[in-house]
Amino acid sequence: MSVLIKEKTEYTPRIVMDSNKHLIDIEGDSFPENTYDFYRPMMDWINSYFSTVYNEITTVNIEINYFNSSSSQLFFDFFDILEESVKNGSKIVINWIYVAKNESTLEAGEDFCEEFEILNINMIEKQVV
Amino acid sequence: MKEIINESPKIKKTLAYLEDFIDTEHGELHENVETLLNDYKKKLHRLYLIIKQSDNKQLQLMKLNEELDKYKNNLEQKVEEEILKRREKEEMLLKQSRMAAMGEMIDAVAHQWLQPINIISLQSSILDEIFKRGKLDKDYIVNFQSKIQKQITHMSDTLNTFRNFVRPSTKISTFDVDKMISKVLLLVEDEFINNRINIETNVVKDFRLSGNENEFIHLIINIINNAKDAFNEKNINDRKITINILDNDNIKSIELIDNAGGIPLDVINDIFKANVTTKEDGKGTGIGLYMSSLIAQKYNGILSVENVENGAKFTFSIY
C-alpha cells in the first residue's frame, strides 16, 4: 500500500494517488516540459496498484483545465490501463470534472467517454463563483 | 506446357509449399495484418482526437487573447475613469475640509468684528455728549471719521479675506509668502489670542509662490489649527507657534513650529494619509493634513513633519 503525491506547479497538476483510500486525484493544468518523464511515476504506480487491488472500488477524479497534446496522448494511455483493469475485474468510478465555461475540456471528456465506452466516466460540471 | 509444369518435381514441390502456405500460414498472416490494421486505425483515430483537442485548446486560447486585447483597449479608458473618480473624491475631501475650516473662520471673523463694533459703538454713543459740551468742531469730525473709517477698513479686510478663502477659486497668481501668511494671521488672530497662543513670524528671506493663494492659506491654516487643538487638548500653558520663511540655496521653505507636545511616534509616519488623526474620538476628521499634503504636491512641493523639542515642526519645501 502506498501513497504518491506530486504538488501542483504552474505547469503541472497536483497528483494524489492513495492506495489506502483507493483514490486517484489529478487537478491543475498540464504542460510538463517532458510529459512522459513527468507522468512516469504515476503510470508505474497505477500499473502496480491495479495488479494488487481486487474488490475495492477505486475513484479517479480528473480536473484538468488546460493540457497540451502530449498530455492528451498520455491520458489515452492512462485510460487504456484503466480499461484493461476493468476488463480484468477492477471496479473504477471516473469523475471528469470541468469548469462550466471551459468547453474544450468538456469536449475532451466527451471524447474519452466515446473512446472508452467500457469505463464509467461521469461528466461533472463545476461552477466557479 | 501445362503438363510439363505439372510433371516437374521442383514445380510440384513449390506448388505443394504454396498450397500448404495458403492453408496454414496465410490465415495467421491475415490475422496479424488485420490486427496491425486495427491497431493502426485505433491509433489514427486517437491521433485525430488529440489533434482535435489541441485545436479546441488553441481556439480557446485565441478567444482568451481576443478578450485580453479588448481589455487592453479598454484599459486606457478605465485609467481615465479612475483618475476622474479620484479627482472627484479629492475635490469632495477638499470641500469637506474647507467647510470644516469655514466653521472655525466664521468664529474668527465674529471675534475680529467684535472689537471694531465696540469701538464704533463707543464713539457713536459719546457723540451727543461731545456735541452738548460744544467740542464737536471740524477737527473732531475729521478725527472721528478717521477712527471710524479705520475700524470699517479693518472689518472690510477681514470679510474680504474670508470671502476670498471660502469662494472656490482656480485663480493662479504669483504672491509673496509673507503677505499670504499675514492674511492667515488676520483670519485667525483673535481666535489665537483667545486661546492664549502667541504666533511669531520670522521672514528670514521672503520668496514668491505661484498658484492658488487660497489653497496655500488653507494649507497653513490646517497646520496651525491642529496646533491650537493640541494646545487645548494637552492643556499647555506657554503656547507658541513660530513661522519661519526661508530661501536657502534654491530651497524655499515655510516652517511651522509649535510647542504642543509633538505627534505620537506610532502615527507620525501616517499623519498625511487620509483618515488619520491624533485627536480624540469624533473631534478630528483626518482630512486636514491629507489635504494640505495634496496641496503641497499639486505645486511640486513637499510637506514634511518631524518632532522637535516640546512640539512638532511642519515644513513646506519647494525646489
XYZ file of C-alpha atoms in Angstrom:
448
model
C 0.000 0.000 0.000
C 1.464 3.326 -0.979
C 0.709 6.972 -1.410
C 2.119 9.106 -4.195
C 1.773 12.869 -4.003
C 3.053 15.426 -6.504
C 2.393 19.050 -5.650
C 0.885 21.391 -8.196
C 3.119 23.784 -10.129
C 2.346 26.480 -12.671
C 2.624 23.928 -15.480
C 1.821 20.599 -13.868
C -1.160 19.284 -11.900
C -1.367 18.095 -8.322
C -1.397 14.327 -8.287
C -2.512 12.277 -5.305
C -2.595 8.513 -5.545
C -3.607 6.775 -2.342
C -3.905 3.018 -2.368
C -5.279 3.008 1.201
C -8.227 5.154 0.179
C -8.381 3.690 -3.333
C -8.284 7.231 -4.641
C -6.578 8.899 -7.589
C -6.803 12.711 -7.872
C -5.336 14.767 -10.718
C -6.020 18.502 -10.585
C -4.460 21.506 -12.324
C -3.027 22.364 -15.734
C -0.786 20.005 -17.659
C 2.053 21.450 -19.737
C 5.085 19.479 -18.495
C 8.401 20.070 -20.170
C 8.655 16.328 -20.711
C 5.233 14.767 -20.356
C 6.309 11.123 -20.232
C 9.040 11.768 -17.669
C 6.629 13.745 -15.530
C 3.858 11.138 -15.583
C 6.072 8.037 -15.479
C 5.871 7.637 -11.647
C 2.076 7.909 -11.899
C 1.872 5.313 -14.661
C 4.221 2.945 -12.766
C 2.177 3.410 -9.602
C -1.114 2.724 -11.364
C 0.159 -0.410 -13.058
C 1.412 -1.693 -9.748
C -1.800 -0.688 -7.933
C -4.222 -2.462 -10.279
C -2.169 -5.630 -10.131
C -2.900 -5.863 -6.403
C -6.393 -4.409 -5.951
C -9.387 -6.738 -6.183
C -12.893 -5.965 -4.913
C -12.475 -2.379 -3.793
C -13.965 0.452 -5.822
C -11.304 2.881 -6.996
C -12.305 6.512 -7.512
C -10.447 8.566 -10.114
C -11.037 12.343 -10.091
C -9.571 14.254 -13.037
C -9.842 18.031 -13.147
C -7.539 19.360 -15.834
C -8.408 22.744 -17.264
C -5.685 23.161 -19.847
C -3.409 20.458 -21.239
C -1.042 20.116 -24.166
C -1.282 17.485 -26.892
C 1.333 15.190 -25.360
C -0.685 15.218 -22.109
C -3.738 14.322 -24.165
C -1.866 11.379 -25.639
C -0.785 10.300 -22.162
C -4.371 10.409 -20.901
C -5.307 7.912 -23.634
C -2.569 5.601 -22.302
C -3.832 6.219 -18.766
C -7.396 5.302 -19.761
C -6.045 2.231 -21.589
C -4.674 0.972 -18.279
C -7.980 1.687 -16.556
C -9.879 -0.064 -19.351
C -7.619 -3.089 -19.149
C -8.075 -3.188 -15.365
C -11.878 -3.053 -15.708
C -11.712 -5.907 -18.216
C -9.725 -7.810 -15.586
C -12.449 -7.236 -12.990
C -11.470 -3.961 -11.263
C -14.255 -1.594 -10.229
C -13.447 2.006 -11.124
C -15.502 5.206 -10.934
C -14.049 8.048 -13.012
C -15.124 11.655 -12.499
C -14.129 14.052 -15.306
C -14.527 17.485 -13.705
C -14.677 20.574 -15.910
C -15.346 24.243 -15.339
C -18.718 25.306 -16.755
C -17.366 27.781 -19.313
C -14.451 25.608 -20.414
C -15.984 23.965 -23.498
C -12.766 22.393 -24.768
C -12.297 20.431 -21.540
C -15.929 19.300 -21.705
C -15.431 18.104 -25.295
C -12.188 16.329 -24.365
C -14.087 14.481 -21.603
C -16.748 13.502 -24.115
C -14.041 12.162 -26.440
C -12.750 9.930 -23.652
C -16.294 8.755 -22.868
C -16.819 7.711 -26.518
C -13.389 6.157 -26.849
C -13.634 4.142 -23.630
C -17.245 3.013 -23.518
C -16.472 0.265 -21.058
C -15.345 2.819 -18.461
C -17.803 4.535 -16.162
C -16.863 8.199 -16.763
C -19.053 10.788 -15.026
C -19.006 14.287 -16.514
C -19.181 16.722 -13.587
C -19.666 20.441 -14.214
C -18.007 22.733 -11.700
C -19.368 26.233 -11.105
C -16.797 28.901 -10.471
C -18.016 31.842 -8.424
C 3.278 -26.742 -71.381
C 0.878 -27.255 -68.513
C 1.778 -30.865 -68.397
C 5.451 -30.067 -68.288
C 4.896 -27.840 -65.360
C 2.816 -30.417 -63.557
C 5.405 -33.030 -64.167
C 8.380 -31.005 -62.940
C 9.282 -32.182 -59.433
C 10.676 -28.783 -58.479
C 7.496 -27.062 -59.511
C 5.414 -29.735 -57.828
C 7.299 -29.148 -54.616
C 6.837 -25.432 -54.918
C 3.132 -25.733 -55.575
C 2.768 -28.050 -52.626
C 4.582 -25.496 -50.445
C 2.337 -22.712 -51.665
C -0.781 -24.796 -51.086
C 0.422 -25.563 -47.605
C 1.299 -21.855 -47.024
C -2.137 -20.757 -48.235
C -3.847 -23.321 -45.980
C -1.897 -22.594 -42.790
C 0.451 -19.583 -42.799
C -1.767 -17.222 -44.784
C -4.529 -17.355 -42.158
C -2.072 -16.358 -39.457
C -0.578 -13.642 -41.675
C -4.049 -12.380 -42.463
C -4.876 -12.237 -38.768
C -1.636 -10.420 -37.995
C -2.164 -7.918 -40.771
C -5.748 -7.380 -39.613
C -4.590 -6.820 -36.019
C -1.960 -4.373 -37.204
C -4.512 -2.619 -39.358
C -6.983 -2.348 -36.448
C -4.244 -1.062 -34.172
C -3.271 1.441 -36.834
C -6.885 2.538 -37.246
C -7.228 2.939 -33.468
C -4.042 4.968 -33.242
C -5.079 7.063 -36.224
C -8.418 7.784 -34.573
C -6.673 8.757 -31.331
C -4.313 10.983 -33.224
C -7.318 12.640 -34.816
C -8.843 13.157 -31.336
C -5.586 14.553 -29.951
C -5.324 16.992 -32.855
C -8.985 17.965 -32.400
C -8.460 18.537 -28.674
C -5.341 20.550 -29.428
C -7.272 22.647 -31.971
C -10.018 23.264 -29.417
C -7.472 24.440 -26.862
C -5.869 26.686 -29.460
C -9.273 28.162 -30.324
C -9.940 28.743 -26.651
C -6.591 30.492 -26.269
C -7.374 32.667 -29.296
C -10.687 33.683 -27.710
C -8.910 34.470 -24.452
C -6.375 36.546 -26.409
C -9.216 38.468 -28.050
C -10.699 39.164 -24.616
C -7.274 40.259 -23.407
C -6.927 42.627 -26.380
C -10.350 44.108 -25.670
C -9.393 44.516 -22.024
C -6.125 46.220 -23.021
C -8.005 48.561 -25.330
C -10.384 49.449 -22.539
C -7.590 49.889 -20.043
C -6.815 53.439 -21.086
C -10.465 54.366 -20.706
C -10.586 52.676 -17.299
C -7.486 54.593 -16.170
C -9.099 57.875 -17.213
C -12.287 56.930 -15.365
C -10.309 56.074 -12.236
C -8.378 59.362 -12.430
C -11.669 61.223 -12.754
C -13.123 59.337 -9.789
C -10.056 60.115 -7.701
C -10.182 63.768 -8.681
C -13.839 63.938 -7.703
C -13.039 62.279 -4.392
C -10.229 64.739 -3.701
C -12.476 67.662 -4.595
C -15.083 66.308 -2.203
C -12.473 65.980 0.544
C -11.237 69.483 -0.191
C -14.800 70.736 0.079
C -15.299 68.936 3.391
C -12.033 70.282 4.678
C -12.948 73.772 3.502
C -16.313 73.531 5.252
C -14.614 72.487 8.495
C -12.166 75.376 8.194
C -15.033 77.730 7.301
C -16.814 76.987 10.564
C -13.716 77.960 12.509
C -13.222 81.039 10.359
C -16.760 82.285 10.919
C -15.865 82.261 14.614
C -12.655 84.107 13.765
C -14.493 86.787 11.771
C -17.006 87.239 14.573
C -14.123 87.744 17.005
C -12.398 90.096 14.579
C -15.527 92.202 14.266
C -16.317 92.432 17.963
C -13.622 94.957 18.778
C -14.257 97.425 15.897
C -18.013 97.231 16.507
C -17.408 98.056 20.177
C -15.159 100.967 19.207
C -17.691 102.332 16.673
C -20.478 101.882 19.219
C -18.480 103.722 21.870
C -17.549 106.560 19.510
C -21.154 106.849 18.407
C -22.552 106.839 21.941
C -20.342 109.687 23.094
C -21.085 111.829 20.030
C -24.113 113.651 21.553
C -22.201 114.293 24.790
C -19.374 115.881 22.789
C -21.918 117.992 20.949
C -23.533 119.090 24.223
C -20.115 120.159 25.509
C -19.577 122.180 22.327
C -16.496 120.226 21.347
C -17.912 118.965 18.066
C -15.756 121.012 15.760
C -14.251 120.254 12.347
C -11.114 118.676 13.825
C -13.201 116.356 15.965
C -15.305 115.296 12.977
C -12.177 114.617 10.839
C -10.645 112.637 13.696
C -13.936 110.828 14.291
C -14.271 109.895 10.621
C -10.682 108.681 10.549
C -11.240 106.422 13.605
C -14.490 105.021 12.265
C -13.016 104.517 8.766
C -10.057 102.644 10.231
C -12.370 100.245 12.034
C -14.560 99.782 8.961
C -11.481 99.118 6.805
C -10.320 96.513 9.299
C -13.764 94.854 9.200
C -13.880 95.016 5.441
C -10.385 93.490 5.101
C -11.355 90.656 7.413
C -14.521 89.997 5.469
C -12.791 90.095 2.076
C -10.111 87.696 3.184
C -12.769 85.358 4.483
C -14.820 85.626 1.289
C -11.789 85.002 -0.894
C -10.964 81.960 1.126
C -14.401 80.344 1.085
C -15.111 81.056 -2.575
C -13.877 78.153 -4.712
C -11.258 79.724 -6.910
C -8.967 78.375 -9.570
C -7.211 81.703 -9.987
C -3.481 81.228 -10.361
C -1.240 84.104 -9.385
C 2.179 84.872 -8.026
C 2.186 86.130 -4.457
C 4.571 86.968 -1.623
C 4.682 84.330 1.073
C 4.907 86.818 3.967
C 1.772 88.592 2.688
C -0.019 85.269 2.382
C 0.974 84.472 5.990
C -0.315 87.924 7.068
C -3.687 87.054 5.559
C -3.713 83.821 7.519
C -2.907 85.694 10.719
C -5.618 88.247 10.038
C -8.117 85.415 9.808
C -7.027 83.590 12.951
C -5.564 86.379 15.083
C -8.389 86.860 17.577
C -9.132 83.189 17.833
C -5.495 82.520 18.693
C -5.379 85.417 21.156
C -8.437 83.955 22.888
C -6.645 80.643 23.096
C -3.536 82.409 24.523
C -1.384 81.325 21.565
C 1.481 83.568 20.566
C 2.353 83.468 16.863
C 5.763 84.742 15.833
C 6.704 85.196 12.181
C 10.343 85.380 11.073
C 10.882 86.390 7.500
C 14.485 85.272 7.114
C 14.226 85.603 3.367
C 10.916 86.090 1.643
C 10.058 84.392 -1.650
C 7.192 84.232 -4.059
C 4.962 81.321 -4.904
C 2.864 80.692 -7.997
C -0.523 79.066 -7.615
C -3.872 79.494 -5.996
C -3.172 81.618 -2.917
C -6.299 80.389 -1.133
C -5.061 76.820 -1.304
C -1.794 77.822 0.402
C -3.766 79.765 3.034
C -5.766 76.598 3.544
C -2.560 74.547 3.929
C -1.174 76.887 6.618
C -4.493 77.201 8.495
C -4.877 73.408 8.676
C -1.486 73.101 10.368
C -1.798 75.954 12.868
C -5.378 74.963 13.748
C -4.102 71.478 14.567
C -1.501 73.066 16.860
C -4.253 75.117 18.549
C -6.302 71.955 19.163
C -3.225 70.166 20.540
C -2.524 73.032 22.953
C -6.082 72.834 24.292
C -6.237 69.030 24.464
C -2.949 68.884 26.389
C -3.760 71.992 28.394
C -0.367 73.531 27.724
C 0.358 76.862 29.434
C 3.074 78.599 27.453
C 1.748 78.347 23.869
C 3.845 79.386 20.938
C 3.845 78.926 17.169
C 6.841 80.110 15.150
C 6.564 80.617 11.412
C 9.857 80.882 9.518
C 10.037 81.913 5.885
C 13.345 80.794 4.358
C 15.051 80.704 0.996
C 18.306 78.744 1.195
C 20.243 77.576 -1.830
C 17.192 77.459 -4.034
C 15.206 75.525 -1.443
C 12.315 77.715 -0.449
C 10.518 76.688 2.700
C 7.934 77.669 5.263
C 8.489 76.165 8.721
C 5.668 75.979 11.233
C 6.984 75.043 14.668
C 4.838 74.612 17.774
C 5.453 73.542 21.360
C 2.259 71.490 21.654
C 3.945 68.234 22.706
C 4.637 66.677 19.291
C 2.984 63.867 17.351
C 2.871 60.308 18.755
C 5.536 58.178 17.057
C 3.060 55.438 16.136
C 1.147 57.796 13.818
C 3.770 60.318 12.693
C 4.646 58.327 9.541
C 0.986 58.126 8.504
C -0.039 61.639 9.516
C -0.512 62.799 5.907
C -2.698 59.831 4.976
C -6.463 60.283 4.741
C -8.495 59.441 7.857
C -5.500 59.559 10.196
C -5.997 61.808 13.214
C -4.372 62.198 16.597
C -7.413 63.960 18.009
C -9.877 62.408 20.433
C -12.720 60.283 19.008
C -15.103 62.386 16.950
C -13.034 65.577 17.158
C -10.810 65.070 14.136
C -11.792 64.231 10.565
C -8.382 63.032 9.404
C -8.770 65.192 6.301
C -6.901 68.433 7.073
C -3.290 67.278 6.830
C -4.116 64.924 3.971
C -5.496 67.892 2.035
C -2.502 70.030 2.996
C -0.189 67.341 1.670
C -2.158 67.157 -1.605
C -1.998 70.926 -1.999
C 1.796 70.821 -1.481
C 2.154 68.059 -4.091
C -0.037 69.964 -6.542
C 2.597 72.709 -6.648
C 5.519 70.242 -6.765
C 6.244 70.934 -3.125
C 6.799 68.603 -0.190
C 5.104 68.806 3.179
C 7.067 67.008 5.886
C 6.886 66.720 9.648
C 9.237 65.920 12.491
C 9.065 66.108 16.235
C 11.248 68.791 17.782
C 11.789 69.862 21.362
C 8.348 70.036 23.030
C 6.473 70.025 19.773
C 6.142 69.406 16.064
C 7.745 71.085 13.081
C 5.952 71.099 9.747
C 7.971 72.164 6.718
C 6.626 73.042 3.305
C 9.520 72.961 0.840
C 9.677 73.775 -2.819
C 12.747 73.474 -5.056
